[in-house]
Coordinates of C-alpha atoms in Angstrom, one line a residue:
X421 CA 0.0 -0.3 -0.2
X422 CA 1.2 3.5 -1.0
X423 CA 0.4 6.5 1.1
X424 CA 0.7 10.0 0.2
X425 CA 0.6 12.6 2.7
X426 CA 0.3 16.2 2.1
X427 CA 2.0 18.3 5.0
X428 CA 3.8 17.7 8.2
X429 CA 3.9 19.2 11.0
X430 CA 1.8 17.4 14.2
X431 CA -1.3 15.9 12.1
X432 CA 0.9 14.8 9.0
X433 CA 3.7 13.8 10.5
X434 CA 2.1 11.5 13.2
X435 CA 0.1 9.7 10.9
X436 CA 3.5 8.7 9.4
X437 CA 4.7 7.7 12.3
X438 CA 1.6 5.5 13.2
X439 CA 1.1 3.8 10.0
X440 CA 4.6 2.9 9.7
X441 CA 4.1 1.1 13.3
X442 CA 1.1 -0.9 12.1
X443 CA 2.4 -1.6 8.6
X444 CA 6.4 -2.2 8.2
X445 CA 5.9 -2.3 4.1
X446 CA 3.6 0.4 3.2
X447 CA 5.2 2.9 1.0
X448 CA 4.9 6.4 2.9
X449 CA 5.8 10.1 1.5
X450 CA 5.1 13.2 2.7
X451 CA 5.1 16.2 1.0
X452 CA 5.9 19.3 3.3
X453 CA 6.2 22.7 0.9
X454 CA 8.5 24.4 3.7
X455 CA 11.8 23.3 4.9
X456 CA 10.6 21.7 8.1
X457 CA 8.7 18.4 8.3
X458 CA 8.0 18.5 12.3
X459 CA 8.3 21.9 14.1
X460 CA 7.3 23.2 17.4
X461 CA 4.7 26.0 16.5
X462 CA 4.5 26.8 20.0
X463 CA 7.8 27.6 20.5
X464 CA 8.2 30.1 17.8
X465 CA 7.5 32.9 19.6
X466 CA 10.0 31.9 22.4
X467 CA 12.9 32.0 19.6
X468 CA 12.2 35.2 18.6
X469 CA 12.3 36.3 22.4
X470 CA 15.7 34.3 22.9
X471 CA 14.3 32.2 25.5
X472 CA 14.8 29.2 23.0
X473 CA 18.7 29.9 21.9
X474 CA 19.3 26.9 19.8
X475 CA 17.1 27.1 16.1
X476 CA 17.3 23.5 16.1
X477 CA 15.4 22.8 19.2
X478 CA 12.7 24.0 17.0
X479 CA 12.7 21.3 14.6
X480 CA 11.3 17.8 16.4
X481 CA 12.7 15.9 13.5
X482 CA 14.4 16.3 10.2
X483 CA 13.7 14.4 7.1
X484 CA 17.1 12.2 7.4
X485 CA 15.6 11.4 11.2
X486 CA 12.2 10.3 9.9
X487 CA 13.7 8.5 7.3
X488 CA 16.9 6.7 9.4
X489 CA 13.7 5.4 12.3
X490 CA 10.4 5.0 10.2
X491 CA 11.5 4.6 6.4
X492 CA 9.2 7.7 5.6
X493 CA 10.3 9.6 2.3
X494 CA 10.2 12.9 3.1
X495 CA 10.3 15.7 0.9
X496 CA 10.3 19.3 2.0
X497 CA 10.0 22.4 -0.4
X498 CA 8.0 20.1 -2.2
X499 CA 4.2 21.7 -3.0
X500 CA 1.2 19.5 -4.0
X501 CA -0.6 21.9 -6.5
X502 CA -3.5 19.6 -7.3
X503 CA -5.3 16.5 -6.5
X504 CA -6.7 13.9 -9.0
X505 CA -9.2 12.1 -7.1
X506 CA -10.4 9.9 -10.3
X507 CA -6.7 8.8 -11.2
X508 CA -5.5 8.6 -7.4
X509 CA -2.4 10.9 -8.1
X510 CA -1.2 14.2 -7.3
X511 CA 0.6 17.0 -9.0
X512 CA 4.0 18.3 -7.2
X513 CA 6.5 20.8 -8.0
X514 CA 9.8 20.8 -6.7
X515 CA 10.4 24.3 -5.0
X516 CA 13.8 24.6 -5.5
X517 CA 14.4 23.1 -9.2
X518 CA 10.7 24.0 -10.5
X519 CA 10.7 20.2 -11.9
X520 CA 6.8 19.3 -11.8
X521 CA 5.7 15.6 -11.7
X522 CA 2.9 13.3 -10.8
X523 CA 2.8 10.9 -7.6
X524 CA 0.1 8.0 -7.5
X525 CA -1.3 6.8 -4.0
X526 CA -3.3 4.3 -2.8
X527 CA -4.4 6.4 0.2
X528 CA -3.7 10.3 0.4
X529 CA -4.0 12.2 4.0
X530 CA -4.5 15.8 3.7
X531 CA -2.9 18.0 6.7
X532 CA -2.4 21.3 5.2
X533 CA -3.1 23.3 8.7
X534 CA -4.0 26.9 8.3
X535 CA -2.7 30.0 7.1
X536 CA -2.5 33.3 9.1
X537 CA -5.4 35.2 8.2
X538 CA -4.6 38.0 5.8
X539 CA -7.3 40.8 5.5
X540 CA -8.5 42.4 2.6
X541 CA -7.5 45.7 4.1
X542 CA -5.0 48.6 1.7
X543 CA -1.3 48.0 2.5
X544 CA -0.9 44.5 3.8
X545 CA 2.1 43.3 2.8
X546 CA 4.3 46.3 3.3
X547 CA 7.8 46.4 4.7
X548 CA 8.0 45.8 8.5
X549 CA 4.6 43.7 8.2
X550 CA 5.0 40.2 9.6
X551 CA 2.8 37.0 10.3
X552 CA 4.4 34.2 12.5
X553 CA 3.3 30.7 11.4
X554 CA 6.3 28.9 10.4
X555 CA 10.1 28.1 11.4
X556 CA 10.8 30.5 8.2
X557 CA 8.3 32.9 9.6
X558 CA 10.1 33.0 13.1
X559 CA 13.6 33.8 11.2
X560 CA 12.6 36.5 9.1
X561 CA 11.5 38.1 12.1
X562 CA 14.2 37.4 14.2
X563 CA 16.7 38.7 11.5
X564 CA 14.7 42.3 11.4
X565 CA 15.1 42.4 15.3
X566 CA 18.6 41.7 15.0
X567 CA 19.4 44.0 12.4
X568 CA 17.3 46.8 12.7
X569 CA 16.7 47.0 16.4
X570 CA 13.2 47.8 16.7
X571 CA 11.8 50.1 19.6
X572 CA 8.0 49.1 19.0
X573 CA 5.8 47.0 17.8
X574 CA 2.1 46.9 16.9
X575 CA 0.6 43.3 17.1
X576 CA -3.0 42.7 15.5
X577 CA -4.6 40.2 17.5
X578 CA -4.5 39.3 20.9
X579 CA -5.1 35.1 21.0
X580 CA -2.4 32.9 21.8
X581 CA 0.3 33.7 19.6
X582 CA -0.3 37.4 19.8
X583 CA 0.0 37.3 23.4
X584 CA 2.7 35.1 23.5
X585 CA 5.1 37.1 21.1
X586 CA 3.5 40.4 23.2
X587 CA 5.7 38.9 26.0
X588 CA 8.6 38.1 24.2
X589 CA 8.9 41.3 22.3
X590 CA 8.7 42.9 25.8
X591 CA 11.5 40.8 27.1
X592 CA 13.5 42.6 24.5
X593 CA 12.5 45.9 25.6
X594 CA 10.2 46.8 22.8
X595 CA 7.2 49.1 23.2
X596 CA 4.3 46.9 22.5
X597 CA 0.8 47.8 21.6
X598 CA -1.9 45.1 21.1
X599 CA -4.7 46.1 18.5
X600 CA -8.6 44.4 17.6
X601 CA -11.7 44.7 17.5
X602 CA -12.7 42.1 19.9
X603 CA -13.0 43.9 23.4
X604 CA -11.2 41.2 24.8
X605 CA -8.1 39.3 24.3
X606 CA -8.4 35.4 24.2
X607 CA -11.5 34.8 23.2
X608 CA -11.8 30.9 24.6
X609 CA -12.1 32.9 27.8
X610 CA -15.2 34.5 29.2
X611 CA -14.7 38.7 29.4
X612 CA -14.9 38.6 33.4
X613 CA -12.3 35.8 33.4
X614 CA -10.3 37.8 30.5
X615 CA -10.0 40.5 32.9
X616 CA -7.5 39.2 35.0
X617 CA -5.4 38.6 31.6
X618 CA -5.8 42.3 30.7
X619 CA -4.5 43.8 34.0
X620 CA -1.5 41.4 33.8
X621 CA -0.2 42.5 30.3
X622 CA -1.2 45.9 31.2
X623 CA 1.2 45.6 34.6
X624 CA 4.0 44.3 32.4
X625 CA 3.3 47.6 30.2
X626 CA 1.6 46.3 27.0
X627 CA -0.7 49.0 26.0
X628 CA -4.2 47.3 24.8
X629 CA -6.2 48.9 22.2
X630 CA -9.3 46.6 22.4
X631 CA -12.6 47.7 20.4
X632 CA -10.6 49.7 17.9
X633 CA -11.2 48.6 14.0
X634 CA -8.1 48.3 11.3
X635 CA -8.9 50.0 8.3
X636 CA -5.6 49.6 6.9
X637 CA -1.4 49.8 7.0
X638 CA 0.7 52.4 5.4
X639 CA 4.5 53.2 5.5
X640 CA 5.7 56.2 7.5
X641 CA 9.1 57.2 8.3
X642 CA 11.0 53.3 8.3
X643 CA 7.9 51.8 10.1
X644 CA 4.0 51.1 10.1
X645 CA 1.0 53.4 10.7
X646 CA -1.9 51.2 11.9
X647 CA -4.9 53.2 10.4
X648 CA -7.9 52.7 12.3
X649 CA -11.9 52.9 12.0
X650 CA -12.6 57.1 13.6
X651 CA -9.6 57.3 16.0
X652 CA -6.1 58.7 15.2
X653 CA -3.8 56.1 13.6
X654 CA -0.9 54.2 15.8
X655 CA 2.6 54.0 14.4
X656 CA 5.5 51.6 15.1
X657 CA 9.1 50.1 13.6
X658 CA 7.1 46.8 12.7
X659 CA 3.7 45.5 12.9
X660 CA 2.6 41.7 13.2
X661 CA -0.4 40.2 11.9
X662 CA -2.0 37.6 14.5
X663 CA -5.9 38.0 14.2
X664 CA -6.2 34.3 13.5
X665 CA -5.7 31.5 11.3
X666 CA -8.1 30.2 8.5
X667 CA -7.9 26.7 7.0
X668 CA -5.6 26.4 3.6
X669 CA -8.4 24.1 1.7
X670 CA -7.4 25.4 -1.6
X671 CA -6.3 21.6 -3.1
X672 CA -9.0 20.2 -1.4
X673 CA -11.6 22.5 -2.8
X674 CA -10.4 22.5 -6.3
X675 CA -10.2 18.7 -6.2
X676 CA -14.2 19.0 -5.3
X677 CA -14.0 17.6 -1.3
X678 CA -17.2 18.8 0.4
X679 CA -16.1 21.7 2.7
X680 CA -17.7 23.7 6.1
X681 CA -17.5 26.2 8.0
X682 CA -14.9 28.7 6.7
X683 CA -13.8 26.6 3.8
X684 CA -12.3 23.9 6.0
X685 CA -12.5 20.1 4.8
X686 CA -15.5 17.9 5.8
X687 CA -14.6 14.9 7.8
X688 CA -16.6 12.0 8.9
X689 CA -15.1 10.8 12.5
X690 CA -13.0 8.3 10.8
X691 CA -11.4 11.1 9.6
X692 CA -12.2 10.5 5.7
X693 CA -13.4 12.9 3.6
X694 CA -16.3 12.9 1.3
X695 CA -13.8 11.4 -1.5
X696 CA -13.3 7.7 -0.2
X697 CA -9.7 7.1 0.6
X698 CA -8.8 10.3 0.9
X699 CA -8.3 11.7 4.7
X700 CA -8.0 15.0 6.2
X701 CA -6.6 16.1 9.9
X702 CA -5.5 19.3 11.8
X703 CA -6.3 22.7 11.5
X704 CA -7.6 22.5 8.3
X705 CA -10.9 20.4 9.4
X706 CA -13.9 20.7 10.5
X707 CA -14.8 19.0 14.0
X708 CA -17.6 18.9 16.4
X709 CA -17.3 20.6 20.1
X710 CA -17.7 17.6 21.7
X711 CA -19.6 20.0 24.6
X712 CA -21.8 21.9 22.7
X713 CA -22.3 19.2 19.5
X714 CA -21.7 22.3 17.4
X715 CA -19.5 22.6 14.2
X716 CA -15.9 24.0 15.4
X717 CA -12.8 24.7 14.0
X718 CA -9.8 24.2 16.7
X719 CA -6.6 25.0 15.9
X720 CA -4.6 23.2 18.4
X721 CA -2.0 20.4 18.6
X722 CA -3.4 18.2 20.6
X723 CA -6.0 17.2 18.5
X724 CA -4.2 17.2 15.4
X725 CA -2.0 14.8 16.9
X726 CA -5.0 12.6 17.9
X727 CA -6.6 13.0 14.2
X728 CA -3.3 11.7 12.6
X729 CA -3.4 8.7 14.4
X730 CA -6.9 8.1 13.6
X731 CA -6.7 8.5 10.3
X732 CA -3.7 6.2 10.2
X733 CA -5.6 3.7 11.9
X734 CA -8.3 3.2 10.0
X735 CA -6.1 3.2 6.8
X736 CA -4.4 0.5 8.0
X737 CA -7.7 -1.8 8.7
X738 CA -8.0 -0.9 12.8
X739 CA -11.5 0.7 13.2
X740 CA -10.8 4.3 15.1
X741 CA -13.2 7.3 15.7
X742 CA -12.9 10.8 16.6
X743 CA -15.2 12.1 19.1
X744 CA -14.8 15.6 19.0
X745 CA -12.6 18.2 20.3
X746 CA -13.1 19.9 23.6
X747 CA -10.5 23.2 23.2
X748 CA -8.2 22.2 26.5
X749 CA -5.6 24.6 26.0
X750 CA -3.2 26.4 28.8
X751 CA -0.8 29.6 28.5
X752 CA 2.3 31.4 30.1
X753 CA 1.2 35.2 30.1
X754 CA 4.6 36.9 31.8
X755 CA 3.8 35.6 35.6
X756 CA 0.3 33.9 35.3
X757 CA -1.1 30.6 34.0
X758 CA -4.2 30.8 31.8
X759 CA -6.2 27.5 31.0
X760 CA -9.2 26.5 29.5
X761 CA -11.6 23.4 28.8
X762 CA -15.1 22.4 27.0
X763 CA -17.0 25.8 26.4
X764 CA -17.5 29.1 27.7
X765 CA -20.6 30.6 29.1
X766 CA -21.1 32.7 25.9
X767 CA -20.6 29.8 23.6
X768 CA -22.8 27.5 25.9
X769 CA -25.6 30.1 25.9
X770 CA -25.1 30.3 22.1
X771 CA -26.0 26.8 21.9
X772 CA -29.1 27.2 23.4
X773 CA -27.8 25.4 27.1
X774 CA -28.9 27.1 30.0
X775 CA -25.7 27.2 32.5
X776 CA -25.0 28.6 35.6
X777 CA -21.7 28.7 37.2
X778 CA -19.4 29.0 40.3
X779 CA -16.5 31.0 41.1
X780 CA -13.4 29.9 43.7
X781 CA -10.4 31.7 44.7
X782 CA -8.5 28.8 46.3
X783 CA -4.2 28.6 46.9
X784 CA -2.4 26.5 44.6
X785 CA -1.5 24.7 47.9
X786 CA -1.8 24.5 51.6
X787 CA -2.1 27.9 53.4
X788 CA 0.4 27.0 55.7
X789 CA 2.9 26.1 53.2
X790 CA 5.1 28.9 52.4
X791 CA 4.5 30.3 48.8
X792 CA 0.8 29.8 48.2
X793 CA -0.9 31.9 45.6
X794 CA -4.2 32.4 44.3
X795 CA -5.9 31.3 41.5
X796 CA -9.2 32.0 40.2
X797 CA -11.4 29.5 38.9
X798 CA -14.9 29.3 36.8
X799 CA -16.5 26.2 36.2
X800 CA -19.6 26.2 34.0
X801 CA -22.6 23.9 34.5
X802 CA -26.2 23.1 33.1
X803 CA -28.8 23.6 34.6
X804 CA -31.2 21.2 36.1
X805 CA -28.9 18.4 34.8
X806 CA -25.6 19.4 36.1
X807 CA -23.4 18.6 33.2
X808 CA -20.1 19.6 33.6
X809 CA -19.8 21.9 30.7
X810 CA -16.4 23.7 31.2
X811 CA -14.0 25.6 33.0
X812 CA -11.2 28.5 33.1
X813 CA -8.5 29.1 35.5
X814 CA -6.3 32.0 35.8
X815 CA -3.2 31.8 38.4
X816 CA -0.1 30.3 38.9
X817 CA 1.4 27.3 40.0
X818 CA -0.9 24.1 40.0
X819 CA -3.2 25.6 37.3
X820 CA -2.7 23.2 34.3
X821 CA -3.1 20.3 37.3
X822 CA -6.4 21.4 38.1
X823 CA -7.7 22.1 34.3
X824 CA -6.6 18.6 33.3
X825 CA -8.5 17.1 36.0
X826 CA -11.5 19.1 34.9
X827 CA -10.9 18.5 31.4
X828 CA -10.9 14.6 32.2
X829 CA -14.4 14.8 34.3
X830 CA -15.8 16.3 31.3
X831 CA -14.5 14.0 29.3
X832 CA -15.5 11.4 31.3
X833 CA -19.5 12.7 31.2
X834 CA -19.0 13.6 35.1
X835 CA -21.8 15.5 36.6
X836 CA -20.7 18.8 38.1
X837 CA -21.8 17.5 41.8
X838 CA -19.5 14.6 41.0
X839 CA -16.1 16.7 41.4
X840 CA -16.7 16.7 45.2
X841 CA -16.0 12.6 45.2
X842 CA -12.5 12.9 43.1
X843 CA -10.1 11.4 45.2
X844 CA -7.3 13.5 44.3
X845 CA -3.7 13.7 45.4
X846 CA -2.5 15.8 48.5
X847 CA 0.7 16.9 50.1
X848 CA 1.1 20.4 51.6
X849 CA 3.6 21.9 48.5
X850 CA 0.8 20.8 46.1
X851 CA -2.6 20.9 46.8
X852 CA -4.7 21.2 49.5
X853 CA -6.7 18.1 51.9
X854 CA -9.6 19.9 49.9
X855 CA -8.6 20.1 46.4
X856 CA -9.8 23.2 44.9
X857 CA -11.6 21.0 42.0
X858 CA -13.2 19.3 45.0
X859 CA -14.2 22.9 46.5
X860 CA -16.2 23.7 43.4
X861 CA -18.0 20.7 43.6
X862 CA -18.8 20.9 46.8
X863 CA -20.3 24.5 45.8
X864 CA -22.1 23.3 42.9
X865 CA -23.6 20.5 45.6
X866 CA -24.7 23.2 48.0
X867 CA -26.2 24.5 44.6
X868 CA -27.9 21.3 43.4
X869 CA -29.4 21.1 47.5
X870 CA -30.5 24.5 47.3
X871 CA -27.9 25.4 50.2
X872 CA -26.5 28.0 48.2
X873 CA -28.3 30.5 46.4
X874 CA -26.0 33.2 44.4
X875 CA -26.0 36.0 42.1
X876 CA -23.7 37.5 40.0
X877 CA -21.3 40.7 38.4
X878 CA -24.3 41.1 35.8
X879 CA -26.9 41.0 38.4
X880 CA -25.2 44.0 40.9
X881 CA -26.6 46.7 38.5
X882 CA -30.3 45.5 38.5
X883 CA -30.3 45.1 42.3
X884 CA -32.9 47.7 44.3
X885 CA -31.3 50.5 46.1
X886 CA -34.7 51.2 47.2
X887 CA -34.6 49.6 50.5
X888 CA -36.8 46.7 49.6
X889 CA -33.6 44.4 49.7
X890 CA -30.5 44.6 51.9
X891 CA -27.1 44.9 50.3
X892 CA -24.5 43.3 53.1
X893 CA -20.5 43.7 52.7
X894 CA -19.3 40.9 54.9
X895 CA -15.7 41.7 54.8
X896 CA -13.6 43.8 57.6
X897 CA -13.8 47.9 57.9
X898 CA -10.1 47.9 56.5
X899 CA -11.2 46.0 53.4
X900 CA -14.5 47.8 52.9
X901 CA -12.7 51.2 53.4
X902 CA -10.5 50.2 50.1
X903 CA -13.1 49.6 47.8
X904 CA -16.8 48.5 47.8
X905 CA -19.9 48.5 45.6
X906 CA -22.3 51.6 45.9
X907 CA -25.1 51.0 48.4
X908 CA -23.8 47.3 50.0
X909 CA -23.3 48.1 53.9
X910 CA -20.3 46.5 55.9
X911 CA -21.0 44.3 58.8
X912 CA -18.1 41.9 59.1
X913 CA -19.1 38.3 59.4
X914 CA -17.3 37.5 62.8
X915 CA -19.8 40.2 64.1
X916 CA -22.8 39.3 62.3
X917 CA -24.7 36.8 64.9
X918 CA -24.7 39.9 67.2
X919 CA -25.8 42.5 65.2
X920 CA -28.6 40.7 63.3
X921 CA -31.4 43.0 64.7
X922 CA -29.9 45.6 62.1
X923 CA -31.7 44.1 59.2
X924 CA -35.1 43.3 58.4
X925 CA -35.8 39.7 58.5
X926 CA -38.7 40.1 55.8
X927 CA -36.4 41.6 53.2
X928 CA -33.8 39.5 51.1
X929 CA -30.1 40.2 51.9
X930 CA -27.5 39.7 49.3
X931 CA -24.0 39.1 50.6
X932 CA -20.3 40.1 49.3
X933 CA -16.9 39.1 50.5
X934 CA -13.4 39.3 48.8
X935 CA -13.6 35.7 47.4
X936 CA -17.2 34.7 48.3
X937 CA -16.1 32.3 51.2
X938 CA -16.8 34.9 54.2
X939 CA -20.4 35.9 52.5
X940 CA -21.1 32.1 51.9
X941 CA -20.7 31.6 56.0
X942 CA -22.7 35.0 56.5
X943 CA -25.5 33.6 54.5
X944 CA -25.4 30.2 56.4
X945 CA -25.7 32.3 59.7
X946 CA -28.7 34.6 58.2
X947 CA -30.4 31.0 56.7
X948 CA -30.0 29.6 59.8
X949 CA -31.5 32.8 61.5
X950 CA -34.6 32.6 58.9
X951 CA -33.3 35.1 56.6
X952 CA -33.3 34.5 52.4
X953 CA -30.0 35.2 51.5
X954 CA -27.5 35.3 48.5
X955 CA -24.5 35.1 48.0
X956 CA -22.1 37.2 45.7
X957 CA -20.4 34.7 43.5
X958 CA -16.7 35.2 43.1
X959 CA -16.4 38.0 45.7
X960 CA -15.1 41.7 45.4
X961 CA -11.8 40.7 44.1
X962 CA -13.8 39.6 40.9
X963 CA -16.3 42.5 40.6
X964 CA -13.3 45.0 41.0
X965 CA -11.7 43.2 38.3
X966 CA -14.4 43.2 36.0
X967 CA -15.4 46.8 36.6
X968 CA -12.3 48.1 36.1
X969 CA -11.4 46.5 33.0
X970 CA -14.6 47.7 31.5
X971 CA -14.0 51.3 32.4
X972 CA -10.6 50.9 30.9
X973 CA -12.1 49.6 27.9
X974 CA -15.2 51.8 27.6
X975 CA -12.8 55.1 28.7
X976 CA -15.6 56.1 31.4
X977 CA -15.1 56.3 35.0
X978 CA -16.7 55.9 38.2
X979 CA -18.6 52.7 37.4
X980 CA -20.5 52.7 40.5
X981 CA -17.3 52.4 42.8
X982 CA -16.9 54.2 46.0
X983 CA -14.0 54.8 48.7
X984 CA -11.2 54.2 45.9

């Protein structure tokens, strides 16, 4: 059997290695138009910033190594120009010699990946404008920085690559601005959690121009002007387009394969396209989101590797199925770690799911062990069924551990209430006897039993200030003086029992503290004494982050805050 693979990197290289492990006698050829068969996309910004010093560290395999171990014939700098499904062949051009030839196949795997989205705007492609997707892109940026010593950069786009590059350019001492139309960075996160990301990047000197519409680019004084709608242009020595990627599916379209959203390749759960014997994997294919069931494009290395393995299994006669992508990811942003899995609240609601959520701010390990740091967790679940839908965590050490536990729980179909039952490893340097994941489960279990009733940031503005409800801040007087929500009166939790006579038992009580823990205790005291009580999920720390972030983005002041 002869298998031709178009494209290497994650999906194509994985498929080739898996086929060889299953079939020692198959003939396997990979055509890769770049000069590299398998490289670490996610490491590219860190080479630009000097964290990764040796460029050879970026290349996971060379054609020679791949042939030596797997007897896979890798032809780099070879571009497939056409697919001929009827004749089971592809047309190929050698990009170094210009030679063209035809190559036959018994099975074909498409792993073309995605290309940086190039907006149809005036000035795209001018000097000092870059994209970052391949090793060659990385070398071009690195060479420009080394030779020209630019002092400033504008990044159009605030996703994974944009943020990683922003960090590395700042570490080089450059003035960095991120500009984009969406009003938040990192769309996999909800806006409330993204507020912590915004705070961190601004703390390290990155300027944010969110909600700005880019209308074009022009050269000026050896640099680039970024032209904005209804705003003065921004100027920098260099610009990097990082506004996302588009499935690179021109070959598939020309060959008549069925396409999906944004021109992606449609495949079944065995990764086979509409043309029998032709498979597709990686960033170019449409998948199902495993939580919402909706069609999705998820450009991550993990899914691409799994898809390559599944395509290889099926080609070699081993039935294997892809059950969708969950979108689990993690990123280092200066001093913090941000991680996400499943669906966010916005997308869950768009999919027609009725959602609820809990926020908590636990320490990454036992509080009495030195060096503990807070993390902020948001866990989303379906009302009524308590099906676990997604989670977002922002913090320091231990974030990756918790997101992986929650990812596994979602994949296993656990209910959110079952998180309380997980038997997780504990030692003071690593966790607490009640792990943060367990704590989320305890909170959701309390909701399911009617023990805990909540209100959220978006509810605060709707709370009446006419005396018909009691608004209570259960923190210390010192904390209250540093900042509080207008209309909330201060009774510390530890003196609440002695001051119950100050509260009207006929009125609902809405309670807030710094993180949500003391206000929950206050609610239990109040409920035990006959009051109808609601706890603010996430506490003043979350409220302060969200409202300050909105104020800065909307360039307004005040936003209902007192005492600061």
